[in-house]
Short mmCIF file of C-alpha atoms in Angstrom, two decimals:
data_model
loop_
_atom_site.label_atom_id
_atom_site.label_comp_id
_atom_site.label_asym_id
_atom_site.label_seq_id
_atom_site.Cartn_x
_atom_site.Cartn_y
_atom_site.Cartn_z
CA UNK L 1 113.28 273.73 -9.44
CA UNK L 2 113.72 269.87 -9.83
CA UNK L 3 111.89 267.95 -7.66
CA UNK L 4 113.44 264.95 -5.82
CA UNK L 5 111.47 261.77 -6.36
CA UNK L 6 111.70 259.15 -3.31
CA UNK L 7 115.05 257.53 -3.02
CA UNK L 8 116.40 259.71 -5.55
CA UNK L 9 119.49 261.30 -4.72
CA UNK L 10 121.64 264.33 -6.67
CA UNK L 11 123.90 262.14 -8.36
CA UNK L 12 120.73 260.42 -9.99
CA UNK L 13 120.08 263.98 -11.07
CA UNK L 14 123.62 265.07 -12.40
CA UNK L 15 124.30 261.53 -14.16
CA UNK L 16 120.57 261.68 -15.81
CA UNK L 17 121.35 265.25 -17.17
CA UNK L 18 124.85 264.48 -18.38
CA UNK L 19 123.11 261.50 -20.32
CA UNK L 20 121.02 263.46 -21.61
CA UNK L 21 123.14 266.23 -22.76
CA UNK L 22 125.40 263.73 -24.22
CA UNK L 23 122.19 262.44 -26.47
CA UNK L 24 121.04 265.56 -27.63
CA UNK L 25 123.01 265.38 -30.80
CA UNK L 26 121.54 262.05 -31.79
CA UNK L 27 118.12 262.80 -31.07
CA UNK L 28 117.50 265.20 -33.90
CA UNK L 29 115.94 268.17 -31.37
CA UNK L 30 118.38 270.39 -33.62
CA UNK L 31 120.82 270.52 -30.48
CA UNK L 32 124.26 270.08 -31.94
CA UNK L 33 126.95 268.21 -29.48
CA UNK L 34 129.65 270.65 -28.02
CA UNK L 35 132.59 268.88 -29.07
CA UNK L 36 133.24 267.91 -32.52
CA UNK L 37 136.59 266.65 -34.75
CA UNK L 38 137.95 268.01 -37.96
CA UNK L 39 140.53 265.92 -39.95
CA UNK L 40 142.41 268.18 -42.65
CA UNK L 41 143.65 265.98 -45.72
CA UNK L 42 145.32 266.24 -48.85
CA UNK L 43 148.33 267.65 -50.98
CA UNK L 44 151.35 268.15 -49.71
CA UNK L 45 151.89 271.65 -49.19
CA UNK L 46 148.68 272.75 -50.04
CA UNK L 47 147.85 274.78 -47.30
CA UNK L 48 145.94 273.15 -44.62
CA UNK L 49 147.43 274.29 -42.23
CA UNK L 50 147.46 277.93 -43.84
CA UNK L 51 143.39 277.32 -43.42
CA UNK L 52 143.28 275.90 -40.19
CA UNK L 53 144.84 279.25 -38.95
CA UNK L 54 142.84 281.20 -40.43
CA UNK L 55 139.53 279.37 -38.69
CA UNK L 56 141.45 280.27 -35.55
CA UNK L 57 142.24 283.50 -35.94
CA UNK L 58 145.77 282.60 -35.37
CA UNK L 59 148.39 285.26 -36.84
CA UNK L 60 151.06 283.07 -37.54
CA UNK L 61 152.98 281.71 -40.04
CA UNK L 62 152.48 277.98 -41.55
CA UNK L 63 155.00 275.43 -40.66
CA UNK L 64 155.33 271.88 -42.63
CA UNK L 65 153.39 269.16 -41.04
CA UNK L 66 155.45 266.23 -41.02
CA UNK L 67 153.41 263.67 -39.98
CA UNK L 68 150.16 264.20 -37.96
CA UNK L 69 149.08 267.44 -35.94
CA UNK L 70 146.31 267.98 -33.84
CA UNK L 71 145.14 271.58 -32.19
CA UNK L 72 141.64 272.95 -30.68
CA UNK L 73 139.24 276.16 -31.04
CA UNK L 74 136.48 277.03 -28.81
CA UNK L 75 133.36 279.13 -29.27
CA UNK L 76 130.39 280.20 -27.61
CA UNK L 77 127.03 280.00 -28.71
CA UNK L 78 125.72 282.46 -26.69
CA UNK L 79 125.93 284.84 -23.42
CA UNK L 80 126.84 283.00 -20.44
CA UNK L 81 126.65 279.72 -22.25
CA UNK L 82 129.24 277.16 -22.30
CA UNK L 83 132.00 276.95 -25.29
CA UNK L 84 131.67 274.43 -28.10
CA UNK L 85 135.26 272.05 -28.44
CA UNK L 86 136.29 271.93 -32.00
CA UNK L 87 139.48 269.02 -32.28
CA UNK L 88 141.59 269.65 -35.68
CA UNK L 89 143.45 266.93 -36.69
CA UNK L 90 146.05 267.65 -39.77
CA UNK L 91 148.04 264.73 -41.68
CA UNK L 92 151.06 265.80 -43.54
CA UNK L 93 152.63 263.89 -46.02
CA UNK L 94 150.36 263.99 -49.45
CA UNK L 95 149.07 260.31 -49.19
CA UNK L 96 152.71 258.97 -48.12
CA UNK L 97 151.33 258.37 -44.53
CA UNK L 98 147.99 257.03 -44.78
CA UNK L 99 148.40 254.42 -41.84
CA UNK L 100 148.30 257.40 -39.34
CA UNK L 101 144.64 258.05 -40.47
CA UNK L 102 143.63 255.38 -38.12
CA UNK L 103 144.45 257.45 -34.76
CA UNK L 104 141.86 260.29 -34.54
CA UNK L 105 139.11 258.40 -36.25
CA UNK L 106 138.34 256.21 -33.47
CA UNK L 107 134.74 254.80 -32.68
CA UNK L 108 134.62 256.72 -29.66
CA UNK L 109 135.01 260.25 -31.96
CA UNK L 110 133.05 259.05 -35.20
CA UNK L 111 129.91 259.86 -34.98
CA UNK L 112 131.15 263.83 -34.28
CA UNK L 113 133.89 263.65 -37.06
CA UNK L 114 134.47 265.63 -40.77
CA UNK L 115 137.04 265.04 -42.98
CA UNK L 116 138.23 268.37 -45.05
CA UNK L 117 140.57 267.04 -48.55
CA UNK L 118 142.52 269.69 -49.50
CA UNK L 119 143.78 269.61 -52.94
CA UNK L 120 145.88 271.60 -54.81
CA UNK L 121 144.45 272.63 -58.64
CA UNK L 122 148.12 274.09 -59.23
CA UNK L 123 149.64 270.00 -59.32
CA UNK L 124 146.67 268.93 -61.51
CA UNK L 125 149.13 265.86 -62.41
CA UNK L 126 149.21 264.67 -58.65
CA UNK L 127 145.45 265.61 -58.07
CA UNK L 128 143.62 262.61 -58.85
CA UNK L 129 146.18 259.72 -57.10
CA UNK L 130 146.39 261.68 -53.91
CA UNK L 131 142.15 262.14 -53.71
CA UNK L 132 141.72 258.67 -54.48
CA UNK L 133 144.32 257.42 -51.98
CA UNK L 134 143.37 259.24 -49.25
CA UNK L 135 139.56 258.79 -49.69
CA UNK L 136 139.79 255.43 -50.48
CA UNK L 137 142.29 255.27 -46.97
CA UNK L 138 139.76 256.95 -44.80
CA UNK L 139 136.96 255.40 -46.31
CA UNK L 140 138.20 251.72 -45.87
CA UNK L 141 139.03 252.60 -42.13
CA UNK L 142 135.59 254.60 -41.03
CA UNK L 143 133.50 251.82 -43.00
CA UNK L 144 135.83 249.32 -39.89
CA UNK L 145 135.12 251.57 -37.37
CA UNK L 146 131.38 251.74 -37.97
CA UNK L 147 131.10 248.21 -38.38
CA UNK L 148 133.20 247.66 -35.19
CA UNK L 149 130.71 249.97 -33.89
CA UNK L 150 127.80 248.74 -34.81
CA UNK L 151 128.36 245.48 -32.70
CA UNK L 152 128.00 247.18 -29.96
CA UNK L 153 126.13 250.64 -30.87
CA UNK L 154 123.28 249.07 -33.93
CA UNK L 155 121.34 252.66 -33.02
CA UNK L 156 124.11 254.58 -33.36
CA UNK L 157 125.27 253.54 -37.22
CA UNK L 158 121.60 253.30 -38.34
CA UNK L 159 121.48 257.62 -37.42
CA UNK L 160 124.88 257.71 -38.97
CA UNK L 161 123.76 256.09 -42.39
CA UNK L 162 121.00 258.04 -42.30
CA UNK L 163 123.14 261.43 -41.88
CA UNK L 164 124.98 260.39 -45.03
CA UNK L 165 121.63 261.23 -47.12
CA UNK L 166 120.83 263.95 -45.10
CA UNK L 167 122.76 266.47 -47.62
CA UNK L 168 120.51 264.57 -50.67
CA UNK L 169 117.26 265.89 -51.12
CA UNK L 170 114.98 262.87 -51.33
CA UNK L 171 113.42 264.17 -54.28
CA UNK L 172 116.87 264.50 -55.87
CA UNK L 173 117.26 263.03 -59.62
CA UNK L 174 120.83 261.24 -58.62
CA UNK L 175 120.05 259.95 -55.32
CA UNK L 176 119.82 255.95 -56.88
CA UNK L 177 123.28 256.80 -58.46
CA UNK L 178 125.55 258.08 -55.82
CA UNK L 179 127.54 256.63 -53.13
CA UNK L 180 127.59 258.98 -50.23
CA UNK L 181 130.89 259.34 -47.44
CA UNK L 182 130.35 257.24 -44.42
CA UNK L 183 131.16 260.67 -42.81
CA UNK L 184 130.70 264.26 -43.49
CA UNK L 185 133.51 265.58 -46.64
CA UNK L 186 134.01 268.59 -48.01
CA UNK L 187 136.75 268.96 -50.89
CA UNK L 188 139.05 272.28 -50.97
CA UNK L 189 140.81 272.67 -54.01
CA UNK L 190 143.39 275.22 -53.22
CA UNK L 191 145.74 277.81 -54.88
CA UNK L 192 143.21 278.80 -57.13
CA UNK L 193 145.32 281.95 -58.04
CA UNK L 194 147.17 279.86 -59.96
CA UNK L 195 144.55 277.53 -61.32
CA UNK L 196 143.06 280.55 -63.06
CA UNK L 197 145.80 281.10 -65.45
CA UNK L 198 145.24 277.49 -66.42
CA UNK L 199 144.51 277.22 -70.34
CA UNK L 200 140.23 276.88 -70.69
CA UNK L 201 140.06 273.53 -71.75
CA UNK L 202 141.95 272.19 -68.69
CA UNK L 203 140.55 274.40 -65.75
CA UNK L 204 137.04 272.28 -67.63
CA UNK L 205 138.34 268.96 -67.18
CA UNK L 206 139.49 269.92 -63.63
CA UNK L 207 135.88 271.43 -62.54
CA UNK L 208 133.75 269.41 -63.96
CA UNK L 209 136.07 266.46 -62.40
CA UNK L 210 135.71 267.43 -58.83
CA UNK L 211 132.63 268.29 -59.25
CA UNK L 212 131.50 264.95 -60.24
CA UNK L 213 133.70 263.31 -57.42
CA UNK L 214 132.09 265.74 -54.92
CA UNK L 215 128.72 264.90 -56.49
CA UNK L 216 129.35 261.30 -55.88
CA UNK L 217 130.49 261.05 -52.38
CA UNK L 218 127.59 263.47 -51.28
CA UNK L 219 130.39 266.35 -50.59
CA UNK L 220 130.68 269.69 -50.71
CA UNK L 221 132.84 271.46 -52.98
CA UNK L 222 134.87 274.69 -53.00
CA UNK L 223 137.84 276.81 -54.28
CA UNK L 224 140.33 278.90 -52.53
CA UNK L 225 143.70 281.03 -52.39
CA UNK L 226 144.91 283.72 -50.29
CA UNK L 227 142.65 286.01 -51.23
CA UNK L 228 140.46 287.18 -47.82
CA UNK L 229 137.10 287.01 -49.26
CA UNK L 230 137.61 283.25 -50.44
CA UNK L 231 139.26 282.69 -47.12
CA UNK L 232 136.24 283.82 -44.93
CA UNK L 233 133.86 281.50 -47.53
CA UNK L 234 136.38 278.47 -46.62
CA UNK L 235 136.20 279.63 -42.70
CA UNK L 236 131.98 279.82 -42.70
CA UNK L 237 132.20 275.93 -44.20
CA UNK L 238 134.70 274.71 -41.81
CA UNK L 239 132.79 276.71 -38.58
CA UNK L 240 129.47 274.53 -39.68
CA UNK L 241 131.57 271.06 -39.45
CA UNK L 242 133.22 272.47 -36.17
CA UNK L 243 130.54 274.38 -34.22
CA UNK L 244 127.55 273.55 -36.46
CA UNK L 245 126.89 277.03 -37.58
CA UNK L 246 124.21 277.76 -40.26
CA UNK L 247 125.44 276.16 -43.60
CA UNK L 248 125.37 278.34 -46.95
CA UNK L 249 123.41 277.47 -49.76
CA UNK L 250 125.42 279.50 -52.07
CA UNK L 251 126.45 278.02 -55.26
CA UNK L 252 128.98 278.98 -58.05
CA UNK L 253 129.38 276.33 -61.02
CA UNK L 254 131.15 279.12 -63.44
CA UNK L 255 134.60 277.28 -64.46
CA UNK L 256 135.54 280.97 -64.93
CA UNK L 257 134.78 281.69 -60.99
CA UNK L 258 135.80 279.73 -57.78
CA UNK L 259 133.68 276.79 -57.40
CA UNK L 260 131.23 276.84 -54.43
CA UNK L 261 128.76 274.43 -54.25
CA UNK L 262 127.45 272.88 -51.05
CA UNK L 263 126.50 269.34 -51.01
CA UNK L 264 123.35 268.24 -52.63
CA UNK L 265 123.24 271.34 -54.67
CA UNK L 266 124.60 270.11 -58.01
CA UNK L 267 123.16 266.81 -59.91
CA UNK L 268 125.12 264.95 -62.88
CA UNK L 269 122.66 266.96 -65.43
CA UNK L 270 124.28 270.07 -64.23
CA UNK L 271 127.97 268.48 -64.23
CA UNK L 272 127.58 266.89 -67.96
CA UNK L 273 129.21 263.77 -69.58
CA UNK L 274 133.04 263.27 -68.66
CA UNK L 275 135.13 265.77 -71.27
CA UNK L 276 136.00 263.81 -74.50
CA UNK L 277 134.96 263.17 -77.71
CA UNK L 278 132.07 261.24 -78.44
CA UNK L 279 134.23 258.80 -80.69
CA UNK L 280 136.80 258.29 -77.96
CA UNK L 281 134.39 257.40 -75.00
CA UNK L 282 133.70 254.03 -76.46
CA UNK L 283 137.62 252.76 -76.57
CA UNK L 284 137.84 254.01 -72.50
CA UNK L 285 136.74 251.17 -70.71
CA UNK L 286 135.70 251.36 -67.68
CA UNK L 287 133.75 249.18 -64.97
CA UNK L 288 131.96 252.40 -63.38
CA UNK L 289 131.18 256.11 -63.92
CA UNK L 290 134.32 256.64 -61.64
CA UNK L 291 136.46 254.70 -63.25
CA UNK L 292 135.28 256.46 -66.17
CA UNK L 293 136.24 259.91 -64.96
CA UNK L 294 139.15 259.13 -63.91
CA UNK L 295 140.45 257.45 -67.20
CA UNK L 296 139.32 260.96 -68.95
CA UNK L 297 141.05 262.70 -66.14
CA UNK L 298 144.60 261.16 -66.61
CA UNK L 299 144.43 261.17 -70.59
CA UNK L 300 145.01 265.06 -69.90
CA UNK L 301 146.92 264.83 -66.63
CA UNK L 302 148.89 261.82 -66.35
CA UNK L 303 149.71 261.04 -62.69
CA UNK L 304 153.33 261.57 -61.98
CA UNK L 305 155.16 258.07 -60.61
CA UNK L 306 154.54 256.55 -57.02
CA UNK L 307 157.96 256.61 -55.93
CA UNK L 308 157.67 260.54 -56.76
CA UNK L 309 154.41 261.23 -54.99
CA UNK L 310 155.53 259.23 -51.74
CA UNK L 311 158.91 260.93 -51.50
CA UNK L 312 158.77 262.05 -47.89
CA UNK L 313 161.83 264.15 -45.91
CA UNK L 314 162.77 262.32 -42.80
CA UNK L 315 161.77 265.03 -40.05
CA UNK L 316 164.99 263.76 -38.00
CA UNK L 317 167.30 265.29 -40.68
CA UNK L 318 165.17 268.13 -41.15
CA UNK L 319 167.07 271.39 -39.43
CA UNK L 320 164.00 273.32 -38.08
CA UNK L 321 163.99 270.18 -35.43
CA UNK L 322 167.93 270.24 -35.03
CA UNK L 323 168.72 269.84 -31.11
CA UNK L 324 172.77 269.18 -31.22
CA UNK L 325 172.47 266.78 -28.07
CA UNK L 326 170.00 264.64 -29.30
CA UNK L 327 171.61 264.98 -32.83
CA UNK L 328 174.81 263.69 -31.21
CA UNK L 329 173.43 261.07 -29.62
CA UNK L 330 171.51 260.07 -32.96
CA UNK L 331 174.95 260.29 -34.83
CA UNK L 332 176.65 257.86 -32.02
CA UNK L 333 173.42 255.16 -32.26
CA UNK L 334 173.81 255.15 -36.48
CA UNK L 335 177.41 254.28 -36.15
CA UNK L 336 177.13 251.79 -33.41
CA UNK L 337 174.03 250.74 -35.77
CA UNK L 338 176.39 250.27 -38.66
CA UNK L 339 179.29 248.45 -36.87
CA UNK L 340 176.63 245.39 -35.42
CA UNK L 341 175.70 245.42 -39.25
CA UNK L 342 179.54 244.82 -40.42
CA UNK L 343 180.09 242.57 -37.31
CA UNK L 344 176.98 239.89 -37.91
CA UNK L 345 177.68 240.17 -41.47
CA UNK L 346 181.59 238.97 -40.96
CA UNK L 347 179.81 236.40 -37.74
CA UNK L 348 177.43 234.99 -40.41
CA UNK L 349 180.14 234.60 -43.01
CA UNK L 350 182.49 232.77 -40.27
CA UNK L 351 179.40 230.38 -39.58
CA UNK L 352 178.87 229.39 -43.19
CA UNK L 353 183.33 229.03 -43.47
CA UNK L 354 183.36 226.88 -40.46
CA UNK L 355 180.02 224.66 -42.28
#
């Protein structure tokens, strides 16, 4: 039984226990924080949400996200023990709506967030531009939010920086050549049902590239599809960002398998030299080892245009949304829209007659 020190009341008590609960993930005792966030990015329609579910145990079918989603799982860690908050965030869109990336990564949520990339090895044309513009996108924005935060916070970034190396094993070969995530990643490539038909040489070019991208950012790195036993792989990895259970130390590097390979695992003596010809990696010129890759990369797969990739359906036409009144009403504002156009066009033209 506490013990009431003189002048010490039981609202001292309850505030200094809620402080320190609210520390214990920061103080490296190996208690995790109950509430964490999950931010699913990546292709567009390449199942995110289709995983999501499945974390939740939620038997029901996938809808399009349009723009930005957000839902919650709970779990206990024990008997009589309170239930862990896991926040999933989901942006739809490909990389067509990267300024929405700013709203769940906040610096109140940072230190507590994960970003999933989803990516989808049947498109291996779209593949690179969408990881690069949606890393690049979150990157840019958590690297403002930790500096932001570290006016206030200094503690706080300094045990997020070092969190980024935690995955890197200090003994690790690569650690002077890498550039870990501000945050925890993991990459997903998905539809792997249909990457396996892929002819040899490109499913290569495809592995080895991911794997030297996960490599590089300190991520994780795995392959899915529908089948049940890659599912349940995919749901162990995303319960560990979510509810901090045990991580696996499995590992699968066999171009001819799903990829599994949990951060820190593989090194760039495992992954090899980017795939081309000794006489042709001389005329690719390139300002880093990423640029590098990804000049080898889009010899094979050139990226499909911009104008393509960012071709986005307006959800107000879309008919799963259809409500007639509001539709009505939307119908009545575009007309009265176009009429003020036609009207200050003919006002405008009367100004410049009468000048």
């Amino acid at each position: 039984m506490k013990i009431l020190a003189e002048n010490e009341t039981l609202w001292d008590i309850a505030k200094a226990e809620v402080d320190k609960r609210g520390n214990n993930g920061s103080e490296g005792d190996g208690v995790e924080i109950g509430e964490k966030s999950v931010f699913f990015i990546g292709s567009k329609n390449g199942g995110k949400t289709t995983i999501i579910l499945r974390c939740l145990d939620r038997d029901e079918p996938a809808k399009p996200t349009l723009a930005l989603e957000y839902t919650y799982g709970r779990r206990a860690k024990g008997h009589n023990t309170p239930k862990d908050i896991a926040h999933f965030w989901e942006l739809g869109g490909g990389s067509s709506l990267l300024d929405l990336i700013s709203i769940p990564i906040t610096s109140d949520t940072l230190r507590t967030f994960s970003i999933v990339l989803v990516l989808d090895l049947s498109k291996p044309n779209d593949l690179w531009t969408t990881m690069e513009n949606l890393l690049q996108a979150t990157k840019n924005h958590v690297d403002k939010v930790i500096m932001k935060l570290g006016k206030t916070h200094s503690k706080a970034t300094s045990e997020m920086r070092q969190k980024m190396w935690s995955t890197m094993p200090k003994d690790h070969p690569d650690r002077e050549l890498i550039d870990p995530f501000p945050i925890p990643l993991v990459i997903i490539g998905s539809k792997y049902d249909i990457f396996q038909d892929f002819d040899s040489e490109k499913r290569k070019v495809i592995c080895k590239t991911l794997r030297f991208v996960a490599h590089y950012y300190g991520a994780s790195l795995m392959f899915t599809s529908k089948s049940e036993a890659l599912l349940l792989k995919i749901r162990g990895v995303i319960n560990q960002l979510a509810f901090g259970i045990d991580k696996s130390k499995s590992i699968c590097v066999d171009q001819n398998k799903p990829l599994f390979i949990t951060a820190g695992l593989d090194s760039l003596c495992q992954i090899g030299a980017p795939p081309v010809p000794d006489n042709d990696i001389g005329k690719l010129h390139a300002h880093s080892p990423m640029e590098l890759w990804k000049k080898v990369y889009e010899k094979l797969f050139p990226p499909k245009s911009i104008s393509t990739l960012k071709a986005t359906k307006d959800p107000a036409r879309d008919p799963q949304y259809a409500e007639s009144e509001v539709d009505e009403m939307r119908v009545q504002k575009d007309q009265e829209l176009e009429q003020y156009k036609k009207n200050s066009s003919k006002t405008w033209k009367q100004i410049e007659l009468d000048s």
